[in-house]
Amino acid sequence: MRNRAENQVKLVLIRHGETQANRERRYLGKTDESLSEDGIEALLSYNERKRYPDVEYLFTSPMKRCMETAEILYPDICPVIIPEWEEIDFGRFEYKNYDDLKDDMQYQAWIDSEGSLDFPGGESKKDFILRCERGFIRMCNELKFSQAVKQKTNCYITVGIIVHGGTIMALLSSYGEKNYFDYQVSNGGGCVCRMTGLGSSVQLRDVIKI
């Protein structure tokens, strides 16, 4: 690839399928939970209805729920794992839901802050976003040095990214035009967007939900 800017890059960001914790509306971060049977069935149904665009390159979080989603949606592509794209660490709130936490003063304070406070014993949103940005740079470098990409100039490249809801919000709020919580998507949902620029000037534009 002579110049990264010569290639038109489309990103397909997909949130993993549903797990049991997602069904129970639990904070699922570092717990490495697999997809539920219902989650698998939903992904298969979405795939049959051609919900997801075809991709040429595939990147994923290392966590089971993302790897399993990648295998279901794109079984013929071996994904590149991006370690920095693990979900945020919810700390004391991990694997708990509203009913478990409603009488917790720290949880009420976090709710009152509209999610701006750090998770007690966990990760701050700022640190999480910076971590996801490092993963994005890793992905760009993987593409830059890919022999297949080097051979393509003045063309369209479609890149699949299968990650967590928080990771999608982090990346789109960093490189897009809206705020973190504006980019929430449901399990099996996601966004398609156009990537422009190089290095620190990367931007994600024309974000459309799928």
PDB file of C-alpha atoms in Angstrom:
ATOM      1  CA  MET A   1       0.000   0.000   0.000  1.00  0.00           C
ATOM      2  CA  ARG A   2       1.711   3.190  -1.156  1.00  0.00           C
ATOM      3  CA  ASN A   3      -0.271   5.594   0.972  1.00  0.00           C
ATOM      4  CA  ARG A   4      -2.835   4.706   3.631  1.00  0.00           C
ATOM      5  CA  ALA A   5      -4.993   7.641   2.549  1.00  0.00           C
ATOM      6  CA  GLU A   6      -5.413   6.137  -0.927  1.00  0.00           C
ATOM      7  CA  ASN A   7      -7.588   3.374   0.467  1.00  0.00           C
ATOM      8  CA  GLN A   8     -11.214   3.950   1.427  1.00  0.00           C
ATOM      9  CA  VAL A   9     -11.710   2.115   4.711  1.00  0.00           C
ATOM     10  CA  LYS A  10     -15.139   1.035   5.935  1.00  0.00           C
ATOM     11  CA  LEU A  11     -15.376  -0.222   9.509  1.00  0.00           C
ATOM     12  CA  VAL A  12     -18.095  -2.598  10.671  1.00  0.00           C
ATOM     13  CA  LEU A  13     -18.274  -2.509  14.481  1.00  0.00           C
ATOM     14  CA  ILE A  14     -20.391  -5.288  15.995  1.00  0.00           C
ATOM     15  CA  ARG A  15     -21.230  -5.901  19.636  1.00  0.00           C
ATOM     16  CA  HIS A  16     -21.015  -9.544  20.675  1.00  0.00           C
ATOM     17  CA  GLY A  17     -24.145 -11.664  21.042  1.00  0.00           C
ATOM     18  CA  GLU A  18     -26.125 -11.964  24.235  1.00  0.00           C
ATOM     19  CA  THR A  19     -24.847 -13.815  27.309  1.00  0.00           C
ATOM     20  CA  GLN A  20     -26.785 -14.870  30.396  1.00  0.00           C
ATOM     21  CA  ALA A  21     -25.431 -11.851  32.272  1.00  0.00           C
ATOM     22  CA  ASN A  22     -26.630  -9.543  29.500  1.00  0.00           C
ATOM     23  CA  ARG A  23     -30.096 -11.112  29.706  1.00  0.00           C
ATOM     24  CA  GLU A  24     -30.122 -10.468  33.460  1.00  0.00           C
ATOM     25  CA  ARG A  25     -28.848  -6.905  32.888  1.00  0.00           C
ATOM     26  CA  ARG A  26     -25.682  -7.498  34.886  1.00  0.00           C
ATOM     27  CA  TYR A  27     -22.489  -5.466  34.569  1.00  0.00           C
ATOM     28  CA  LEU A  28     -20.374  -7.824  32.496  1.00  0.00           C
ATOM     29  CA  GLY A  29     -16.772  -6.732  32.202  1.00  0.00           C
ATOM     30  CA  LYS A  30     -13.829  -8.932  33.107  1.00  0.00           C
ATOM     31  CA  THR A  31     -15.933 -12.076  33.582  1.00  0.00           C
ATOM     32  CA  ASP A  32     -15.107 -14.240  30.556  1.00  0.00           C
ATOM     33  CA  GLU A  33     -18.608 -15.549  29.894  1.00  0.00           C
ATOM     34  CA  SER A  34     -19.671 -17.423  26.769  1.00  0.00           C
ATOM     35  CA  LEU A  35     -22.712 -16.635  24.644  1.00  0.00           C
ATOM     36  CA  SER A  36     -26.049 -17.992  25.815  1.00  0.00           C
ATOM     37  CA  GLU A  37     -28.085 -20.366  23.654  1.00  0.00           C
ATOM     38  CA  ASP A  38     -30.530 -17.546  22.953  1.00  0.00           C
ATOM     39  CA  GLY A  39     -27.632 -15.295  22.027  1.00  0.00           C
ATOM     40  CA  ILE A  40     -26.322 -17.831  19.543  1.00  0.00           C
ATOM     41  CA  GLU A  41     -29.755 -18.330  17.996  1.00  0.00           C
ATOM     42  CA  ALA A  42     -30.228 -14.582  17.610  1.00  0.00           C
ATOM     43  CA  LEU A  43     -26.881 -14.180  15.834  1.00  0.00           C
ATOM     44  CA  LEU A  44     -27.682 -17.036  13.463  1.00  0.00           C
ATOM     45  CA  SER A  45     -31.034 -15.425  12.698  1.00  0.00           C
ATOM     46  CA  TYR A  46     -29.456 -12.005  12.080  1.00  0.00           C
ATOM     47  CA  ASN A  47     -26.887 -13.611   9.819  1.00  0.00           C
ATOM     48  CA  GLU A  48     -29.543 -15.383   7.769  1.00  0.00           C
ATOM     49  CA  ARG A  49     -31.242 -12.029   7.222  1.00  0.00           C
ATOM     50  CA  LYS A  50     -27.936 -10.554   5.958  1.00  0.00           C
ATOM     51  CA  ARG A  51     -27.753  -7.991   8.739  1.00  0.00           C
ATOM     52  CA  TYR A  52     -23.959  -7.814   8.650  1.00  0.00           C
ATOM     53  CA  PRO A  53     -21.832  -6.618   5.718  1.00  0.00           C
ATOM     54  CA  ASP A  54     -19.142  -8.864   4.298  1.00  0.00           C
ATOM     55  CA  VAL A  55     -15.659  -7.991   5.578  1.00  0.00           C
ATOM     56  CA  GLU A  56     -12.155  -8.676   4.297  1.00  0.00           C
ATOM     57  CA  TYR A  57     -10.298  -8.280   7.590  1.00  0.00           C
ATOM     58  CA  LEU A  58     -11.509  -9.133  11.072  1.00  0.00           C
ATOM     59  CA  PHE A  59     -10.383  -7.962  14.519  1.00  0.00           C
ATOM     60  CA  THR A  60     -11.786  -8.980  17.881  1.00  0.00           C
ATOM     61  CA  SER A  61     -11.498  -8.713  21.640  1.00  0.00           C
ATOM     62  CA  PRO A  62      -9.847 -11.794  23.185  1.00  0.00           C
ATOM     63  CA  MET A  63     -12.878 -12.550  25.378  1.00  0.00           C
ATOM     64  CA  LYS A  64     -14.994 -15.659  24.708  1.00  0.00           C
ATOM     65  CA  ARG A  65     -18.207 -13.839  23.890  1.00  0.00           C
ATOM     66  CA  CYS A  66     -16.488 -11.886  21.111  1.00  0.00           C
ATOM     67  CA  MET A  67     -14.477 -14.786  19.732  1.00  0.00           C
ATOM     68  CA  GLU A  68     -17.613 -16.940  19.610  1.00  0.00           C
ATOM     69  CA  THR A  69     -19.531 -14.174  17.847  1.00  0.00           C
ATOM     70  CA  ALA A  70     -16.743 -13.859  15.268  1.00  0.00           C
ATOM     71  CA  GLU A  71     -16.841 -17.609  14.622  1.00  0.00           C
ATOM     72  CA  ILE A  72     -20.616 -17.498  14.039  1.00  0.00           C
ATOM     73  CA  LEU A  73     -20.718 -14.409  11.831  1.00  0.00           C
ATOM     74  CA  TYR A  74     -17.482 -14.824   9.872  1.00  0.00           C
ATOM     75  CA  PRO A  75     -16.467 -18.498  10.118  1.00  0.00           C
ATOM     76  CA  ASP A  76     -14.129 -18.306   7.121  1.00  0.00           C
ATOM     77  CA  ILE A  77     -11.970 -15.475   8.477  1.00  0.00           C
ATOM     78  CA  CYS A  78      -9.343 -15.926  11.184  1.00  0.00           C
ATOM     79  CA  PRO A  79      -9.597 -12.829  13.412  1.00  0.00           C
ATOM     80  CA  VAL A  80      -6.669 -10.832  14.738  1.00  0.00           C
ATOM     81  CA  ILE A  81      -6.988 -10.453  18.521  1.00  0.00           C
ATOM     82  CA  ILE A  82      -6.613  -6.983  20.008  1.00  0.00           C
ATOM     83  CA  PRO A  83      -5.915  -7.421  23.771  1.00  0.00           C
ATOM     84  CA  GLU A  84      -6.647  -3.766  24.545  1.00  0.00           C
ATOM     85  CA  TRP A  85     -10.254  -4.211  23.465  1.00  0.00           C
ATOM     86  CA  GLU A  86     -11.386  -6.224  26.481  1.00  0.00           C
ATOM     87  CA  GLU A  87     -14.474  -4.741  28.152  1.00  0.00           C
ATOM     88  CA  ILE A  88     -14.093  -2.172  30.931  1.00  0.00           C
ATOM     89  CA  ASP A  89     -13.363  -3.411  34.457  1.00  0.00           C
ATOM     90  CA  PHE A  90     -16.513  -2.710  36.506  1.00  0.00           C
ATOM     91  CA  GLY A  91     -14.728  -3.370  39.807  1.00  0.00           C
ATOM     92  CA  ARG A  92     -17.178  -3.861  42.717  1.00  0.00           C
ATOM     93  CA  PHE A  93     -20.133  -3.730  40.318  1.00  0.00           C
ATOM     94  CA  GLU A  94     -18.911  -6.693  38.249  1.00  0.00           C
ATOM     95  CA  TYR A  95     -21.607  -9.285  37.504  1.00  0.00           C
ATOM     96  CA  LYS A  96     -24.194  -7.430  39.585  1.00  0.00           C
ATOM     97  CA  ASN A  97     -27.394  -5.781  38.412  1.00  0.00           C
ATOM     98  CA  TYR A  98     -29.616  -2.984  39.676  1.00  0.00           C
ATOM     99  CA  ASP A  99     -31.412  -5.187  42.183  1.00  0.00           C
ATOM    100  CA  ASP A 100     -28.070  -6.241  43.668  1.00  0.00           C
ATOM    101  CA  LEU A 101     -26.769  -2.680  43.883  1.00  0.00           C
ATOM    102  CA  LYS A 102     -29.779  -0.430  44.497  1.00  0.00           C
ATOM    103  CA  ASP A 103     -28.956  -0.017  48.206  1.00  0.00           C
ATOM    104  CA  ASP A 104     -25.236   0.515  47.602  1.00  0.00           C
ATOM    105  CA  MET A 105     -24.258   4.148  48.283  1.00  0.00           C
ATOM    106  CA  GLN A 106     -21.300   4.005  45.881  1.00  0.00           C
ATOM    107  CA  TYR A 107     -23.577   2.726  43.142  1.00  0.00           C
ATOM    108  CA  GLN A 108     -26.106   5.494  43.781  1.00  0.00           C
ATOM    109  CA  ALA A 109     -23.311   8.050  43.601  1.00  0.00           C
ATOM    110  CA  TRP A 110     -22.202   6.575  40.267  1.00  0.00           C
ATOM    111  CA  ILE A 111     -25.780   6.739  38.950  1.00  0.00           C
ATOM    112  CA  ASP A 112     -26.125  10.342  40.121  1.00  0.00           C
ATOM    113  CA  SER A 113     -22.906  11.219  38.286  1.00  0.00           C
ATOM    114  CA  GLU A 114     -24.455   9.911  35.034  1.00  0.00           C
ATOM    115  CA  GLY A 115     -21.590   7.449  34.708  1.00  0.00           C
ATOM    116  CA  SER A 116     -18.801  10.002  35.047  1.00  0.00           C
ATOM    117  CA  LEU A 117     -17.327   8.585  38.280  1.00  0.00           C
ATOM    118  CA  ASP A 118     -14.764   5.769  38.248  1.00  0.00           C
ATOM    119  CA  PHE A 119     -15.995   2.275  39.028  1.00  0.00           C
ATOM    120  CA  PRO A 120     -15.048   1.484  42.664  1.00  0.00           C
ATOM    121  CA  GLY A 121     -12.115  -0.913  42.566  1.00  0.00           C
ATOM    122  CA  GLY A 122     -12.313  -0.932  38.776  1.00  0.00           C
ATOM    123  CA  GLU A 123     -11.305   1.160  35.785  1.00  0.00           C
ATOM    124  CA  SER A 124     -11.968   4.799  35.006  1.00  0.00           C
ATOM    125  CA  LYS A 125     -13.731   5.659  31.780  1.00  0.00           C
ATOM    126  CA  LYS A 126     -10.762   7.841  30.810  1.00  0.00           C
ATOM    127  CA  ASP A 127      -8.276   4.983  31.213  1.00  0.00           C
ATOM    128  CA  PHE A 128     -10.607   2.608  29.393  1.00  0.00           C
ATOM    129  CA  ILE A 129     -10.931   4.957  26.410  1.00  0.00           C
ATOM    130  CA  LEU A 130      -7.153   5.418  26.247  1.00  0.00           C
ATOM    131  CA  ARG A 131      -6.727   1.633  26.313  1.00  0.00           C
ATOM    132  CA  CYS A 132      -9.199   1.227  23.458  1.00  0.00           C
ATOM    133  CA  GLU A 133      -7.367   3.907  21.477  1.00  0.00           C
ATOM    134  CA  ARG A 134      -4.122   1.944  21.880  1.00  0.00           C
ATOM    135  CA  GLY A 135      -5.934  -1.069  20.500  1.00  0.00           C
ATOM    136  CA  PHE A 136      -7.137   0.980  17.545  1.00  0.00           C
ATOM    137  CA  ILE A 137      -3.554   2.012  16.782  1.00  0.00           C
ATOM    138  CA  ARG A 138      -2.542  -1.651  16.982  1.00  0.00           C
ATOM    139  CA  MET A 139      -5.290  -2.515  14.485  1.00  0.00           C
ATOM    140  CA  CYS A 140      -4.175   0.226  12.080  1.00  0.00           C
ATOM    141  CA  ASN A 141      -0.593  -1.013  12.260  1.00  0.00           C
ATOM    142  CA  GLU A 142      -1.742  -4.576  11.574  1.00  0.00           C
ATOM    143  CA  LEU A 143      -3.546  -3.346   8.472  1.00  0.00           C
ATOM    144  CA  LYS A 144      -0.652  -1.156   7.396  1.00  0.00           C
ATOM    145  CA  PHE A 145       1.798  -4.061   7.424  1.00  0.00           C
ATOM    146  CA  SER A 146      -0.587  -6.645   6.003  1.00  0.00           C
ATOM    147  CA  GLN A 147       0.771  -7.965   2.712  1.00  0.00           C
ATOM    148  CA  ALA A 148      -2.750  -8.236   1.320  1.00  0.00           C
ATOM    149  CA  VAL A 149      -3.471  -4.586   2.058  1.00  0.00           C
ATOM    150  CA  LYS A 150      -0.111  -3.446   0.673  1.00  0.00           C
ATOM    151  CA  GLN A 151      -1.086  -4.834  -2.704  1.00  0.00           C
ATOM    152  CA  LYS A 152      -4.336  -2.843  -2.781  1.00  0.00           C
ATOM    153  CA  THR A 153      -4.342   0.818  -3.785  1.00  0.00           C
ATOM    154  CA  ASN A 154      -7.171   3.212  -4.621  1.00  0.00           C
ATOM    155  CA  CYS A 155      -9.674   0.638  -3.379  1.00  0.00           C
ATOM    156  CA  TYR A 156     -12.251  -0.053  -0.725  1.00  0.00           C
ATOM    157  CA  ILE A 157     -11.270  -2.082   2.326  1.00  0.00           C
ATOM    158  CA  THR A 158     -13.938  -3.399   4.699  1.00  0.00           C
ATOM    159  CA  VAL A 159     -12.773  -4.171   8.228  1.00  0.00           C
ATOM    160  CA  GLY A 160     -14.860  -6.030  10.807  1.00  0.00           C
ATOM    161  CA  ILE A 161     -14.463  -5.286  14.519  1.00  0.00           C
ATOM    162  CA  ILE A 162     -16.257  -7.582  16.996  1.00  0.00           C
ATOM    163  CA  VAL A 163     -16.023  -6.215  20.493  1.00  0.00           C
ATOM    164  CA  HIS A 164     -18.016  -5.085  23.538  1.00  0.00           C
ATOM    165  CA  GLY A 165     -20.591  -2.351  23.860  1.00  0.00           C
ATOM    166  CA  GLY A 166     -18.189  -0.273  25.914  1.00  0.00           C
ATOM    167  CA  THR A 167     -15.410  -0.676  23.367  1.00  0.00           C
ATOM    168  CA  ILE A 168     -17.670   0.556  20.570  1.00  0.00           C
ATOM    169  CA  MET A 169     -18.677   3.581  22.643  1.00  0.00           C
ATOM    170  CA  ALA A 170     -15.032   4.305  23.476  1.00  0.00           C
ATOM    171  CA  LEU A 171     -13.812   4.142  19.882  1.00  0.00           C
ATOM    172  CA  LEU A 172     -16.658   6.113  18.342  1.00  0.00           C
ATOM    173  CA  SER A 173     -16.556   8.821  21.008  1.00  0.00           C
ATOM    174  CA  SER A 174     -12.771   9.128  20.555  1.00  0.00           C
ATOM    175  CA  TYR A 175     -12.734   9.319  16.782  1.00  0.00           C
ATOM    176  CA  GLY A 176     -16.327  10.284  15.980  1.00  0.00           C
ATOM    177  CA  GLU A 177     -18.470  13.333  16.536  1.00  0.00           C
ATOM    178  CA  LYS A 178     -20.720  12.443  19.478  1.00  0.00           C
ATOM    179  CA  ASN A 179     -20.418  11.586  23.158  1.00  0.00           C
ATOM    180  CA  TYR A 180     -19.690   8.209  24.762  1.00  0.00           C
ATOM    181  CA  PHE A 181     -23.250   7.213  25.666  1.00  0.00           C
ATOM    182  CA  ASP A 182     -24.627   8.347  22.291  1.00  0.00           C
ATOM    183  CA  TYR A 183     -23.128   5.211  20.736  1.00  0.00           C
ATOM    184  CA  GLN A 184     -24.871   2.513  22.788  1.00  0.00           C
ATOM    185  CA  VAL A 185     -25.858  -0.581  20.809  1.00  0.00           C
ATOM    186  CA  SER A 186     -27.670  -3.778  21.775  1.00  0.00           C
ATOM    187  CA  ASN A 187     -26.204  -7.287  21.680  1.00  0.00           C
ATOM    188  CA  GLY A 188     -25.652  -8.281  18.068  1.00  0.00           C
ATOM    189  CA  GLY A 189     -26.092  -4.670  17.011  1.00  0.00           C
ATOM    190  CA  GLY A 190     -23.451  -2.317  15.767  1.00  0.00           C
ATOM    191  CA  CYS A 191     -22.454   0.482  13.425  1.00  0.00           C
ATOM    192  CA  VAL A 192     -20.917   0.983  10.021  1.00  0.00           C
ATOM    193  CA  CYS A 193     -18.698   4.003   9.471  1.00  0.00           C
ATOM    194  CA  ARG A 194     -15.997   5.442   7.243  1.00  0.00           C
ATOM    195  CA  MET A 195     -12.428   5.874   8.490  1.00  0.00           C
ATOM    196  CA  THR A 196     -10.421   8.827   7.240  1.00  0.00           C
ATOM    197  CA  GLY A 197      -7.033  10.297   8.085  1.00  0.00           C
ATOM    198  CA  LEU A 198      -3.796   8.890   9.431  1.00  0.00           C
ATOM    199  CA  GLY A 199      -2.199   8.523  12.859  1.00  0.00           C
ATOM    200  CA  SER A 200      -3.487  11.048  15.385  1.00  0.00           C
ATOM    201  CA  SER A 201      -5.764  12.611  12.743  1.00  0.00           C
ATOM    202  CA  VAL A 202      -7.916   9.499  12.270  1.00  0.00           C
ATOM    203  CA  GLN A 203     -11.641  10.227  12.190  1.00  0.00           C
ATOM    204  CA  LEU A 204     -14.703   7.977  12.020  1.00  0.00           C
ATOM    205  CA  ARG A 205     -17.466   9.545   9.955  1.00  0.00           C
ATOM    206  CA  ASP A 206     -20.926   8.758   8.577  1.00  0.00           C
ATOM    207  CA  VAL A 207     -21.819   6.427  11.451  1.00  0.00           C
ATOM    208  CA  ILE A 208     -24.918   4.353  10.675  1.00  0.00           C
ATOM    209  CA  LYS A 209     -26.392   1.759  13.034  1.00  0.00           C
ATOM    210  CA  ILE A 210     -27.026  -1.749  11.739  1.00  0.00           C
TER     211      ILE A 210
END
